[in-house]
Amino acid sequence: MKSNDVILQTVTKIVTFIILTFAIYLFLAGHHEPGGGFIGGLVITSALTLLYLAFDIETVREGLPVDFKVVAAIGVFIAVATGMGSLLFDQPFLSQTFGYFNLPIFGKTELATAVLFDLGVALAVVGTGVTIILSISGDA
Amino acid sequence: MFERILLMALFFLTISILVGLYRVIKGPSLPDRVVALDTIGINIIAGVAIISILLNTHAFFDIILVIGILSFIGTISFSKFIERGYIIEYKRDY
């Protein structure tokens, strides 16, 4: 029987962008509200899982030619490097700082160094999650 | 009065989740369990919404979206497993 996935694939093309937008919102909200790098990475992983479900591994690999084990390693490196960076300023390991800057569009904005650490956590979670899903999905 | 109505709704949603849980455990076939799991997810979303009205906060709206996304993906993957027998294929032939 010839399979037909038109509805699933059409819905996926729209819903993936909604989920990725929500993931970026969660990632940036993680300072004063619920959210952060871990849950942002998990939501990005679920968006990629939806893509893998609707299409196949080969198609997604063509559009996103990334080895996710390398992504996990880069994420852990970024997280540890931002932790070590505080040692350069004679502060304890993993200490953070923040400041207020006047950006062109956003106006007065709070920029924190914890976002860099969160970026490392998010990349590590995305790499680990996608690697696990591709490993247990059988014929990878 | 309004709070009592919300508590009653929460009570009946809990009963509905329990009935769905019975169907998940006892359900004779796999599609019954999948539909019951989807129903439980929707009931949990409604329960979180009612709780956020009761507590007069908007901190739980993210949770509603996350539960919705996870329930959607879970239902799709179960449906594809029932229909095809596999979930993620390496290269599709159509």
Short mmCIF file of C-alpha atoms in Angstrom, two decimals:
data_model
loop_
_atom_site.label_atom_id
_atom_site.label_comp_id
_atom_site.label_asym_id
_atom_site.label_seq_id
_atom_site.Cartn_x
_atom_site.Cartn_y
_atom_site.Cartn_z
CA MET A 1 0.00 0.00 0.00
CA LYS A 2 1.38 3.37 -0.97
CA SER A 3 1.50 5.55 2.11
CA ASN A 4 0.28 9.11 2.12
CA ASP A 5 1.48 11.62 4.71
CA VAL A 6 0.29 14.89 3.19
CA ILE A 7 -1.67 16.13 6.22
CA LEU A 8 1.06 15.25 8.71
CA GLN A 9 3.80 16.84 6.61
CA THR A 10 1.80 20.03 5.93
CA VAL A 11 0.94 20.44 9.62
CA THR A 12 4.55 19.75 10.57
CA LYS A 13 5.90 22.49 8.29
CA ILE A 14 3.81 25.07 10.21
CA VAL A 15 3.90 23.67 13.73
CA THR A 16 7.70 23.28 13.76
CA PHE A 17 8.17 27.04 13.47
CA ILE A 18 5.66 27.66 16.27
CA ILE A 19 7.48 25.20 18.53
CA LEU A 20 10.90 26.70 17.70
CA THR A 21 9.60 30.22 18.43
CA PHE A 22 8.24 29.01 21.76
CA ALA A 23 11.60 27.36 22.48
CA ILE A 24 13.45 30.64 21.92
CA TYR A 25 10.94 32.44 24.14
CA LEU A 26 11.50 29.86 26.90
CA PHE A 27 15.28 30.15 26.45
CA LEU A 28 15.27 33.94 26.81
CA ALA A 29 12.65 34.00 29.60
CA GLY A 30 14.77 31.84 31.84
CA HIS A 31 16.07 34.68 33.96
CA HIS A 32 13.14 36.01 35.94
CA GLU A 33 10.38 33.64 34.82
CA PRO A 34 10.05 29.87 34.30
CA GLY A 35 12.29 28.72 31.48
CA GLY A 36 15.98 28.47 30.76
CA GLY A 37 18.50 26.54 28.76
CA PHE A 38 17.40 23.06 29.73
CA ILE A 39 13.71 23.36 28.90
CA GLY A 40 14.53 25.42 25.79
CA GLY A 41 16.79 22.63 24.57
CA LEU A 42 14.13 20.04 25.31
CA VAL A 43 11.51 21.95 23.30
CA ILE A 44 13.96 22.33 20.37
CA THR A 45 14.54 18.57 20.61
CA SER A 46 10.79 17.93 20.41
CA ALA A 47 10.55 20.13 17.30
CA LEU A 48 13.35 18.14 15.65
CA THR A 49 11.63 14.92 16.72
CA LEU A 50 8.45 16.07 14.98
CA LEU A 51 10.49 16.71 11.82
CA TYR A 52 12.04 13.23 12.04
CA LEU A 53 8.55 11.75 12.52
CA ALA A 54 6.93 13.48 9.57
CA PHE A 55 9.85 13.10 7.16
CA ASP A 56 12.82 10.77 7.47
CA ILE A 57 16.36 10.89 8.78
CA GLU A 58 17.91 11.35 5.35
CA THR A 59 15.77 14.40 4.45
CA VAL A 60 16.35 16.14 7.78
CA ARG A 61 20.08 15.44 7.53
CA GLU A 62 20.15 17.11 4.11
CA GLY A 63 18.46 20.23 5.48
CA LEU A 64 20.39 20.25 8.75
CA PRO A 65 23.86 18.74 8.10
CA VAL A 66 24.95 18.64 11.74
CA ASP A 67 26.40 15.80 13.77
CA PHE A 68 24.50 16.08 17.04
CA LYS A 69 27.23 14.37 19.08
CA VAL A 70 29.51 17.27 18.11
CA VAL A 71 26.73 19.71 19.11
CA ALA A 72 26.54 18.14 22.58
CA ALA A 73 30.32 18.37 22.96
CA ILE A 74 30.37 22.04 21.87
CA GLY A 75 27.57 22.81 24.34
CA VAL A 76 29.42 21.27 27.27
CA PHE A 77 32.58 23.13 26.19
CA ILE A 78 30.73 26.48 26.11
CA ALA A 79 29.17 25.87 29.53
CA VAL A 80 32.51 24.96 31.13
CA ALA A 81 34.33 27.80 29.33
CA THR A 82 31.91 30.44 30.66
CA GLY A 83 32.42 28.93 34.09
CA MET A 84 36.19 29.12 33.73
CA GLY A 85 35.96 32.67 32.34
CA SER A 86 35.05 34.02 35.75
CA LEU A 87 38.44 32.81 37.01
CA LEU A 88 40.11 35.44 34.78
CA PHE A 89 38.54 38.21 36.89
CA ASP A 90 39.57 36.69 40.26
CA GLN A 91 36.04 35.49 40.96
CA PRO A 92 34.94 32.01 42.06
CA PHE A 93 34.12 29.37 39.44
CA LEU A 94 30.74 29.89 37.66
CA SER A 95 30.10 33.35 39.12
CA GLN A 96 28.06 35.63 36.88
CA THR A 97 27.37 39.30 36.33
CA PHE A 98 24.88 41.49 34.51
CA GLY A 99 24.51 45.05 33.33
CA TYR A 100 22.04 47.42 31.69
CA PHE A 101 22.72 48.60 28.16
CA ASN A 102 20.90 50.86 25.73
CA LEU A 103 20.25 48.79 22.61
CA PRO A 104 18.97 50.43 19.40
CA ILE A 105 15.56 48.77 19.15
CA PHE A 106 14.88 47.28 22.58
CA GLY A 107 15.83 50.34 24.64
CA LYS A 108 17.24 49.70 28.09
CA THR A 109 17.97 45.99 28.24
CA GLU A 110 19.45 43.75 30.89
CA LEU A 111 22.27 41.62 29.49
CA ALA A 112 23.59 38.81 31.70
CA THR A 113 26.49 36.45 31.27
CA ALA A 114 24.30 33.60 32.50
CA VAL A 115 22.70 33.53 29.03
CA LEU A 116 26.01 32.25 27.60
CA PHE A 117 26.04 29.42 30.15
CA ASP A 118 22.38 28.70 29.26
CA LEU A 119 23.35 28.57 25.58
CA GLY A 120 25.88 25.85 26.38
CA VAL A 121 23.28 23.91 28.40
CA ALA A 122 20.74 24.20 25.57
CA LEU A 123 23.22 22.94 22.95
CA ALA A 124 24.22 20.03 25.20
CA VAL A 125 20.57 19.06 25.77
CA VAL A 126 19.73 19.28 22.04
CA GLY A 127 22.73 17.16 21.07
CA THR A 128 22.09 14.53 23.73
CA GLY A 129 18.33 14.33 23.10
CA VAL A 130 18.53 14.01 19.32
CA THR A 131 21.36 11.48 19.60
CA ILE A 132 19.29 9.35 22.00
CA ILE A 133 16.20 9.52 19.78
CA LEU A 134 18.15 8.62 16.64
CA SER A 135 19.86 5.77 18.48
CA ILE A 136 16.71 4.14 19.88
CA SER A 137 14.69 4.66 16.71
CA GLY A 138 16.08 1.42 15.33
CA ASP A 139 17.31 1.59 11.76
CA ALA A 140 19.49 4.69 12.10
CA MET B 1 -19.40 31.37 44.23
CA PHE B 2 -17.05 31.60 41.27
CA GLU B 3 -14.31 29.85 43.21
CA ARG B 4 -16.69 27.05 44.15
CA ILE B 5 -17.60 26.54 40.51
CA LEU B 6 -13.91 26.34 39.63
CA LEU B 7 -13.30 23.79 42.38
CA MET B 8 -16.23 21.68 41.15
CA ALA B 9 -14.83 21.78 37.61
CA LEU B 10 -11.42 20.72 38.93
CA PHE B 11 -13.07 17.83 40.79
CA PHE B 12 -14.87 16.57 37.70
CA LEU B 13 -11.71 16.93 35.61
CA THR B 14 -9.93 14.78 38.16
CA ILE B 15 -12.63 12.13 37.87
CA SER B 16 -12.30 12.29 34.09
CA ILE B 17 -8.52 11.79 34.34
CA LEU B 18 -9.07 8.78 36.61
CA VAL B 19 -11.52 7.24 34.14
CA GLY B 20 -9.01 7.79 31.36
CA LEU B 21 -6.33 6.17 33.49
CA TYR B 22 -8.56 3.13 33.93
CA ARG B 23 -8.89 2.90 30.16
CA VAL B 24 -5.11 3.24 29.72
CA ILE B 25 -4.43 0.37 32.12
CA LYS B 26 -7.36 -1.89 31.25
CA GLY B 27 -7.88 -0.97 27.57
CA PRO B 28 -8.27 -4.04 25.40
CA SER B 29 -6.40 -2.69 22.39
CA LEU B 30 -3.61 -0.22 21.66
CA PRO B 31 -5.79 2.46 19.97
CA ASP B 32 -7.97 2.65 23.10
CA ARG B 33 -4.91 3.41 25.16
CA VAL B 34 -3.68 6.06 22.71
CA VAL B 35 -7.03 7.89 22.69
CA ALA B 36 -7.20 7.68 26.48
CA LEU B 37 -3.69 9.15 26.78
CA ASP B 38 -4.65 12.03 24.49
CA THR B 39 -7.78 12.65 26.58
CA ILE B 40 -5.71 12.67 29.78
CA GLY B 41 -3.37 15.26 28.24
CA ILE B 42 -6.24 17.56 27.30
CA ASN B 43 -7.78 17.19 30.77
CA ILE B 44 -4.44 18.07 32.37
CA ILE B 45 -4.28 21.20 30.20
CA ALA B 46 -7.78 22.22 31.36
CA GLY B 47 -6.85 21.51 34.98
CA VAL B 48 -3.71 23.67 34.79
CA ALA B 49 -5.77 26.49 33.24
CA ILE B 50 -8.33 26.30 36.05
CA ILE B 51 -5.58 26.24 38.68
CA SER B 52 -4.01 29.33 37.13
CA ILE B 53 -7.39 31.09 37.33
CA LEU B 54 -7.78 30.00 40.96
CA LEU B 55 -4.32 31.21 41.96
CA ASN B 56 -4.74 34.39 39.88
CA THR B 57 -1.38 34.03 38.14
CA HIS B 58 -0.11 33.69 34.59
CA ALA B 59 3.03 31.73 35.44
CA PHE B 60 1.51 28.44 34.31
CA PHE B 61 0.74 29.35 30.69
CA ASP B 62 4.12 28.02 29.54
CA ILE B 63 3.24 24.69 31.14
CA ILE B 64 0.01 24.54 29.12
CA LEU B 65 1.95 25.02 25.87
CA VAL B 66 4.60 22.46 26.79
CA ILE B 67 2.00 19.83 27.73
CA GLY B 68 0.13 20.55 24.49
CA ILE B 69 3.29 20.09 22.37
CA LEU B 70 4.33 16.89 24.14
CA SER B 71 0.82 15.40 23.96
CA PHE B 72 0.64 16.23 20.23
CA ILE B 73 3.98 14.60 19.44
CA GLY B 74 3.18 11.56 21.60
CA THR B 75 -0.16 10.98 19.91
CA ILE B 76 1.39 11.35 16.44
CA SER B 77 4.19 8.90 17.19
CA PHE B 78 1.79 6.33 18.66
CA SER B 79 -0.51 6.69 15.64
CA LYS B 80 2.39 6.22 13.25
CA PHE B 81 3.54 3.17 15.19
CA ILE B 82 0.04 1.62 14.99
CA GLU B 83 -0.31 2.45 11.30
CA ARG B 84 3.18 1.49 10.04
CA GLY B 85 4.94 -0.54 12.72
CA TYR B 86 7.94 1.81 12.91
CA ILE B 87 8.28 5.41 14.00
CA ILE B 88 11.33 6.99 12.36
CA GLU B 89 12.53 5.58 9.08
CA TYR B 90 15.92 6.08 7.52
CA LYS B 91 14.84 6.79 3.95
CA ARG B 92 11.25 6.86 2.80
CA ASP B 93 10.37 5.25 -0.49
CA TYR B 94 7.65 7.59 -1.74
#
